[in-house]
Amino acid sequence: MSTGRSATPMGPAELVQAAAMARRFYLEGKSKIQIAEEFGVSRFKVARVLETALERDLVRIEIRVPAELDAERSDALRARYGLRHAVVVESPADAADDAPDPENLGEVAADLLGELVHEGDVLGLAWGRSTIHMAAALHRLPPCTVVQLTGVYDAGTAERGSVEAVRRAAQVSGGEAHPIYAPMLLPDSATAAALRGQTGIARAFDYFDKVTVAAVSIGSWAPGISTVYDMLTDEEREQYASLGAAAEMSAHLFDADGRRIGRDLGERCITVEADRLRRIPEVVAIAGGSRKAAAIGAVLRSGLVTSLVTDTAAADYLLLETGPGPRPALDRADPDGA
């Protein structure tokens, strides 16, 4: 079938020549000038023949990515939110609305970090189930320093939580590890300040301004979907809910428009400060599922995140989302602004 300028059937000589030129160009990597010299024609003639080969279906060009990756949604999401990188993976067919982040998000994020991290970089890892899965899936990293960006959810889970994630990443890269042996949330700001002054924790904090790539998780303001939510009292949850809390990332709270709220909570937390996080050149968020979709949108509007690994369930929500226009992550908008 011809979709081009002529429906005249090609003769056998034309077909053979078109097939030969197409083979030289598409499979052997020869230039149009080289092909023109071989066949004794002009390069413009070669260009016309190659165009005709496409029109007549002699050549079929397919763009193929692994089945689990959705290239179309990925590109649409990147463009809508001004992200450097957006990688969307297929949601599990049997995933329930209340299911946790798909584990394959961590596997894909591990491969993405393998692309983004370069020798001599400082990699920061925040607490989160997705970042823990990502660290477990790491199989290649160039030599780099790895630093923990937040305290742990529970000191008793350190060995299988973010401390272990930092150790794992450092082991894969062959670089130094700087874990934080402290809870993420403390009873009051004075206790948190005292812990920040401890030698090991202070050493990790000294690296925060040197972090070049960070991996973070996102939580919705609901039980079982936000570490901070689960650690607070009912009264505290109601307080932050009254302020419009819709999302949490690294113990920072955001309303639906991406504005940071509840800054007093940060004074009680062992975590990287929002202004430091904003200065990190590459911040990769890993989160998916329909239950987190609105929270992901809120964090993207904050401007703190530059890249995202998510799934089709969240991506479909984000691409149809209405309301305030997103702040392009490439502009690194200040979430504490107006």
Short mmCIF file of C-alpha atoms in Angstrom, two decimals:
data_model
loop_
_atom_site.label_atom_id
_atom_site.label_comp_id
_atom_site.label_asym_id
_atom_site.label_seq_id
_atom_site.Cartn_x
_atom_site.Cartn_y
_atom_site.Cartn_z
CA MET A 1 0.00 0.00 0.00
CA SER A 2 1.35 3.42 -0.89
CA THR A 3 0.81 6.46 1.30
CA GLY A 4 3.21 8.61 -0.72
CA ARG A 5 3.11 10.74 -3.81
CA SER A 6 2.81 7.92 -6.33
CA ALA A 7 0.77 4.73 -6.48
CA THR A 8 2.62 3.40 -9.51
CA PRO A 9 3.83 -0.12 -8.77
CA MET A 10 7.57 -0.54 -8.45
CA GLY A 11 9.23 -2.77 -11.01
CA PRO A 12 11.53 -5.62 -9.99
CA ALA A 13 14.69 -3.59 -10.65
CA GLU A 14 13.39 -0.73 -8.48
CA LEU A 15 12.40 -3.11 -5.73
CA VAL A 16 15.79 -4.81 -5.69
CA GLN A 17 17.63 -1.48 -5.71
CA ALA A 18 15.43 -0.03 -2.96
CA ALA A 19 15.94 -3.10 -0.81
CA ALA A 20 19.70 -2.98 -1.31
CA MET A 21 19.94 0.71 -0.48
CA ALA A 22 17.72 0.26 2.57
CA ARG A 23 19.93 -2.58 3.77
CA ARG A 24 23.05 -0.43 3.37
CA PHE A 25 21.46 2.53 5.19
CA TYR A 26 19.46 0.92 8.00
CA LEU A 27 21.41 -2.26 8.73
CA GLU A 28 24.97 -1.52 7.67
CA GLY A 29 25.01 2.11 8.79
CA LYS A 30 26.33 3.55 5.54
CA SER A 31 25.70 7.21 4.71
CA LYS A 32 23.60 8.37 1.78
CA ILE A 33 26.75 9.70 0.12
CA GLN A 34 28.46 6.32 0.39
CA ILE A 35 25.41 4.57 -1.03
CA ALA A 36 25.21 7.11 -3.87
CA GLU A 37 28.83 6.45 -4.80
CA GLU A 38 28.30 2.68 -4.78
CA PHE A 39 25.23 2.80 -7.01
CA GLY A 40 26.39 5.69 -9.21
CA VAL A 41 23.47 8.00 -8.40
CA SER A 42 23.06 11.26 -6.52
CA ARG A 43 22.49 11.32 -2.76
CA PHE A 44 19.14 13.00 -3.49
CA LYS A 45 18.19 9.93 -5.52
CA VAL A 46 19.19 7.74 -2.56
CA ALA A 47 17.04 9.86 -0.25
CA ARG A 48 14.03 9.48 -2.58
CA VAL A 49 14.52 5.72 -2.83
CA LEU A 50 14.73 5.34 0.97
CA GLU A 51 11.61 7.47 1.36
CA THR A 52 9.79 5.31 -1.18
CA ALA A 53 10.95 2.15 0.61
CA LEU A 54 9.24 3.41 3.75
CA GLU A 55 6.09 4.45 1.86
CA ARG A 56 5.79 1.09 0.12
CA ASP A 57 6.35 -0.84 3.36
CA LEU A 58 9.62 -2.34 2.15
CA VAL A 59 11.12 -1.03 5.38
CA ARG A 60 9.39 -1.07 8.74
CA ILE A 61 10.82 0.93 11.61
CA GLU A 62 9.84 -0.14 15.12
CA ILE A 63 10.72 1.57 18.37
CA ARG A 64 10.84 -1.15 20.99
CA VAL A 65 11.48 -0.90 24.72
CA PRO A 66 11.16 -3.65 27.32
CA ALA A 67 7.54 -4.66 27.81
CA GLU A 68 7.45 -3.42 31.41
CA LEU A 69 8.33 0.15 30.39
CA ASP A 70 5.67 2.49 28.99
CA ALA A 71 7.60 4.91 26.79
CA GLU A 72 4.57 6.98 25.75
CA ARG A 73 3.36 7.65 29.28
CA SER A 74 6.95 8.25 30.42
CA ASP A 75 7.50 10.99 27.84
CA ALA A 76 4.10 12.58 28.48
CA LEU A 77 4.74 12.67 32.23
CA ARG A 78 8.21 14.13 31.76
CA ALA A 79 6.83 16.91 29.57
CA ARG A 80 3.86 17.75 31.82
CA TYR A 81 5.91 18.17 34.97
CA GLY A 82 9.14 19.46 33.46
CA LEU A 83 11.10 16.46 34.71
CA ARG A 84 14.56 15.44 33.58
CA HIS A 85 13.61 11.79 33.60
CA ALA A 86 10.27 10.03 34.00
CA VAL A 87 10.13 6.25 33.85
CA VAL A 88 6.72 4.58 33.95
CA VAL A 89 6.45 0.83 34.44
CA GLU A 90 3.41 -1.37 34.00
CA SER A 91 1.33 -1.78 37.14
CA PRO A 92 0.83 -5.40 38.20
CA ALA A 93 -2.38 -6.76 36.67
CA ASP A 94 -3.64 -7.93 40.06
CA ALA A 95 -2.61 -4.82 42.00
CA ALA A 96 -5.26 -3.66 44.46
CA ASP A 97 -5.93 -0.01 45.24
CA ASP A 98 -4.41 -0.43 48.69
CA ALA A 99 -1.36 -2.40 47.49
CA PRO A 100 2.12 -1.10 48.38
CA ASP A 101 4.47 0.34 45.78
CA PRO A 102 5.22 -2.35 43.19
CA GLU A 103 8.63 -3.85 43.93
CA ASN A 104 9.64 -3.55 40.28
CA LEU A 105 9.77 0.23 40.79
CA GLY A 106 12.85 -0.31 42.94
CA GLU A 107 14.42 -2.53 40.30
CA VAL A 108 13.90 0.04 37.55
CA ALA A 109 15.10 2.84 39.85
CA ALA A 110 18.27 0.83 40.53
CA ASP A 111 18.97 0.70 36.80
CA LEU A 112 18.24 4.43 36.50
CA LEU A 113 20.73 5.23 39.28
CA GLY A 114 23.27 3.17 37.38
CA GLU A 115 22.85 5.70 34.55
CA LEU A 116 22.72 8.88 36.64
CA VAL A 117 25.50 8.32 39.17
CA HIS A 118 29.05 8.98 38.02
CA GLU A 119 32.41 8.33 39.59
CA GLY A 120 33.09 10.74 42.44
CA ASP A 121 29.41 11.59 42.99
CA VAL A 122 27.77 11.62 46.42
CA LEU A 123 24.59 9.53 46.46
CA GLY A 124 21.97 10.31 49.10
CA LEU A 125 19.32 7.79 50.16
CA ALA A 126 16.24 8.75 52.17
CA TRP A 127 14.17 6.28 54.18
CA GLY A 128 11.40 4.54 52.29
CA ARG A 129 10.28 1.07 51.29
CA SER A 130 10.86 1.90 47.63
CA THR A 131 14.41 3.13 48.21
CA ILE A 132 15.13 0.01 50.28
CA HIS A 133 13.89 -2.19 47.42
CA MET A 134 15.99 -0.12 45.03
CA ALA A 135 19.15 -0.59 47.08
CA ALA A 136 18.56 -4.33 47.26
CA ALA A 137 18.28 -4.42 43.45
CA LEU A 138 21.49 -2.45 42.78
CA HIS A 139 24.03 -4.38 40.76
CA ARG A 140 26.19 -1.61 39.33
CA LEU A 141 27.31 1.79 40.56
CA PRO A 142 30.50 3.69 39.81
CA PRO A 143 32.75 4.51 42.78
CA CYS A 144 30.85 7.05 44.89
CA THR A 145 30.16 8.07 48.48
CA VAL A 146 26.76 7.06 49.87
CA VAL A 147 25.09 9.05 52.63
CA GLN A 148 21.82 8.53 54.49
CA LEU A 149 19.48 11.53 54.20
CA THR A 150 17.02 10.68 56.98
CA GLY A 151 16.87 8.84 60.23
CA VAL A 152 15.21 5.44 60.37
CA TYR A 153 11.57 4.62 60.96
CA ASP A 154 12.45 2.50 63.97
CA ALA A 155 15.91 1.97 65.43
CA GLY A 156 15.08 -1.72 65.70
CA THR A 157 14.68 -2.02 61.93
CA ALA A 158 17.95 -0.34 61.03
CA GLU A 159 19.63 -3.51 59.84
CA ARG A 160 16.93 -4.18 57.27
CA GLY A 161 16.05 -0.57 56.58
CA SER A 162 17.76 2.58 55.37
CA VAL A 163 21.05 1.88 57.17
CA GLU A 164 21.34 -1.40 55.32
CA ALA A 165 20.34 0.33 52.07
CA VAL A 166 23.25 2.76 52.47
CA ARG A 167 25.62 -0.08 53.24
CA ARG A 168 24.39 -2.06 50.24
CA ALA A 169 24.82 0.86 47.84
CA ALA A 170 28.30 1.58 49.18
CA GLN A 171 29.23 -2.08 48.82
CA VAL A 172 28.14 -2.12 45.18
CA SER A 173 29.99 1.11 44.39
CA GLY A 174 33.05 0.38 46.49
CA GLY A 175 32.73 3.81 48.12
CA GLU A 176 32.33 5.13 51.65
CA ALA A 177 29.09 4.74 53.58
CA HIS A 178 27.75 7.36 55.98
CA PRO A 179 24.67 5.93 57.73
CA ILE A 180 22.59 7.65 60.39
CA TYR A 181 21.90 5.57 63.49
CA ALA A 182 18.98 7.58 64.80
CA PRO A 183 15.17 7.62 64.58
CA MET A 184 13.62 9.87 61.98
CA LEU A 185 11.17 11.48 64.41
CA LEU A 186 12.06 12.60 67.96
CA PRO A 187 9.78 13.67 70.82
CA ASP A 188 10.86 17.31 70.66
CA SER A 189 13.17 19.71 68.81
CA ALA A 190 15.72 19.80 71.64
CA THR A 191 16.30 16.05 71.46
CA ALA A 192 16.59 16.23 67.68
CA ALA A 193 19.10 19.07 67.89
CA ALA A 194 21.19 17.13 70.40
CA LEU A 195 21.28 14.09 68.12
CA ARG A 196 22.27 16.20 65.11
CA GLY A 197 25.32 17.28 67.08
CA GLN A 198 26.54 13.75 67.66
CA THR A 199 29.73 12.95 65.76
CA GLY A 200 28.44 10.26 63.40
CA ILE A 201 25.21 12.09 62.57
CA ALA A 202 26.98 15.43 62.19
CA ARG A 203 29.43 13.80 59.77
CA ALA A 204 26.56 12.56 57.62
CA PHE A 205 24.91 16.01 57.71
CA ASP A 206 28.18 17.55 56.52
CA TYR A 207 27.78 15.57 53.31
CA PHE A 208 24.28 16.86 52.56
CA ASP A 209 25.59 19.89 50.65
CA LYS A 210 27.81 17.58 48.59
CA VAL A 211 25.06 15.21 47.45
CA THR A 212 24.76 15.17 43.67
CA VAL A 213 22.08 12.47 43.24
CA ALA A 214 19.38 11.60 45.77
CA ALA A 215 16.72 8.89 45.89
CA VAL A 216 13.57 9.57 47.90
CA SER A 217 10.15 8.03 48.51
CA ILE A 218 6.75 9.71 48.64
CA GLY A 219 3.90 8.96 51.03
CA SER A 220 0.24 9.94 51.12
CA TRP A 221 -1.14 11.46 54.30
CA ALA A 222 -2.86 8.29 55.42
CA PRO A 223 -2.13 5.29 57.65
CA GLY A 224 0.28 2.75 56.21
CA ILE A 225 1.25 5.05 53.32
CA SER A 226 3.30 7.62 55.22
CA THR A 227 6.02 6.78 57.70
CA VAL A 228 5.62 10.12 59.46
CA TYR A 229 1.85 9.74 59.69
CA ASP A 230 2.27 6.36 61.36
CA MET A 231 4.72 7.78 63.92
CA LEU A 232 2.52 10.68 65.07
CA THR A 233 -0.25 10.77 67.64
CA ASP A 234 -3.88 11.10 66.58
CA GLU A 235 -3.89 14.71 67.77
CA GLU A 236 -0.80 15.54 65.72
CA ARG A 237 -2.25 13.88 62.63
CA GLU A 238 -5.40 15.94 62.94
CA GLN A 239 -3.34 19.09 63.39
CA TYR A 240 -1.42 18.59 60.15
CA ALA A 241 -4.53 17.39 58.33
CA SER A 242 -6.18 20.70 59.27
CA LEU A 243 -3.29 22.47 57.54
CA GLY A 244 -4.05 20.55 54.36
CA ALA A 245 -1.41 17.83 54.52
CA ALA A 246 -1.66 15.73 51.37
CA ALA A 247 1.82 14.27 50.94
CA GLU A 248 5.03 13.53 52.78
CA MET A 249 8.57 13.16 51.51
CA SER A 250 11.59 12.72 53.79
CA ALA A 251 9.53 14.02 56.74
CA HIS A 252 8.52 17.18 54.88
CA LEU A 253 4.78 17.77 54.48
CA PHE A 254 3.06 19.28 51.44
CA ASP A 255 -0.45 20.42 50.70
CA ALA A 256 -2.21 19.49 47.45
CA ASP A 257 -0.69 22.51 45.66
CA GLY A 258 2.86 21.48 46.54
CA ARG A 259 3.40 24.08 49.28
CA ARG A 260 5.36 22.90 52.30
CA ILE A 261 3.41 22.99 55.55
CA GLY A 262 4.01 21.95 59.16
CA ARG A 263 7.59 23.20 59.27
CA ASP A 264 7.66 22.72 63.02
CA LEU A 265 7.64 18.96 62.35
CA GLY A 266 10.99 19.25 60.60
CA GLU A 267 12.56 20.60 63.78
CA ARG A 268 11.79 17.26 65.45
CA CYS A 269 13.12 15.15 62.60
CA ILE A 270 16.51 13.86 61.56
CA THR A 271 16.31 14.60 57.85
CA VAL A 272 17.81 16.63 55.05
CA GLU A 273 16.38 20.16 55.06
CA ALA A 274 14.11 21.21 52.19
CA ASP A 275 16.47 23.97 51.00
CA ARG A 276 19.37 21.51 50.88
CA LEU A 277 17.22 18.99 49.04
CA ARG A 278 16.31 21.65 46.50
CA ARG A 279 20.00 22.32 45.80
CA ILE A 280 20.75 18.69 44.96
CA PRO A 281 21.17 18.53 41.17
CA GLU A 282 19.24 15.26 40.71
CA VAL A 283 16.46 14.11 43.05
CA VAL A 284 14.78 10.88 41.95
CA ALA A 285 11.43 10.06 43.56
CA ILE A 286 10.24 6.45 43.58
CA ALA A 287 6.53 5.98 44.20
CA GLY A 288 3.56 4.41 42.49
CA GLY A 289 0.09 3.00 42.86
CA SER A 290 -3.28 4.70 42.69
CA ARG A 291 -3.29 5.35 46.45
CA LYS A 292 -0.20 7.54 46.14
CA ALA A 293 -1.06 9.27 42.86
CA ALA A 294 -2.39 12.52 44.37
CA ALA A 295 0.56 12.72 46.78
CA ILE A 296 3.02 12.25 43.93
CA GLY A 297 1.36 15.12 42.09
CA ALA A 298 1.65 17.36 45.15
CA VAL A 299 5.36 16.63 45.55
CA LEU A 300 6.01 17.16 41.84
CA ARG A 301 4.37 20.58 42.10
CA SER A 302 6.75 21.45 44.95
CA GLY A 303 9.65 21.59 42.49
CA LEU A 304 11.89 19.53 44.76
CA VAL A 305 11.96 16.47 42.52
CA THR A 306 13.75 16.36 39.17
CA SER A 307 13.00 12.76 38.11
CA LEU A 308 10.34 10.15 38.83
CA VAL A 309 10.00 6.38 38.68
CA THR A 310 6.34 5.39 38.91
CA ASP A 311 3.76 3.01 37.46
CA THR A 312 0.90 3.27 34.98
CA ALA A 313 -1.76 3.52 37.70
CA ALA A 314 -0.21 6.69 39.13
CA ALA A 315 0.82 8.04 35.74
CA ASP A 316 -2.74 7.89 34.37
CA TYR A 317 -3.97 9.94 37.32
CA LEU A 318 -1.15 12.45 37.01
CA LEU A 319 -1.67 12.95 33.29
CA LEU A 320 -5.39 13.63 33.79
CA GLU A 321 -4.98 15.69 36.95
CA THR A 322 -6.61 19.09 36.99
CA GLY A 323 -5.99 22.06 39.24
CA PRO A 324 -3.02 24.37 39.67
CA GLY A 325 -0.44 24.03 36.93
CA PRO A 326 2.66 22.04 37.86
CA ARG A 327 5.86 23.85 38.69
CA PRO A 328 8.54 22.52 36.35
CA ALA A 329 11.06 20.53 38.32
CA LEU A 330 13.81 21.88 36.10
CA ASP A 331 13.18 25.33 37.57
CA ARG A 332 13.54 23.91 41.10
CA ALA A 333 10.76 26.11 42.49
CA ASP A 334 10.92 27.00 46.16
CA PRO A 335 8.19 25.07 48.06
CA ASP A 336 8.36 27.64 50.86
CA GLY A 337 7.43 30.45 48.49
CA ALA A 338 4.04 31.99 47.98
#
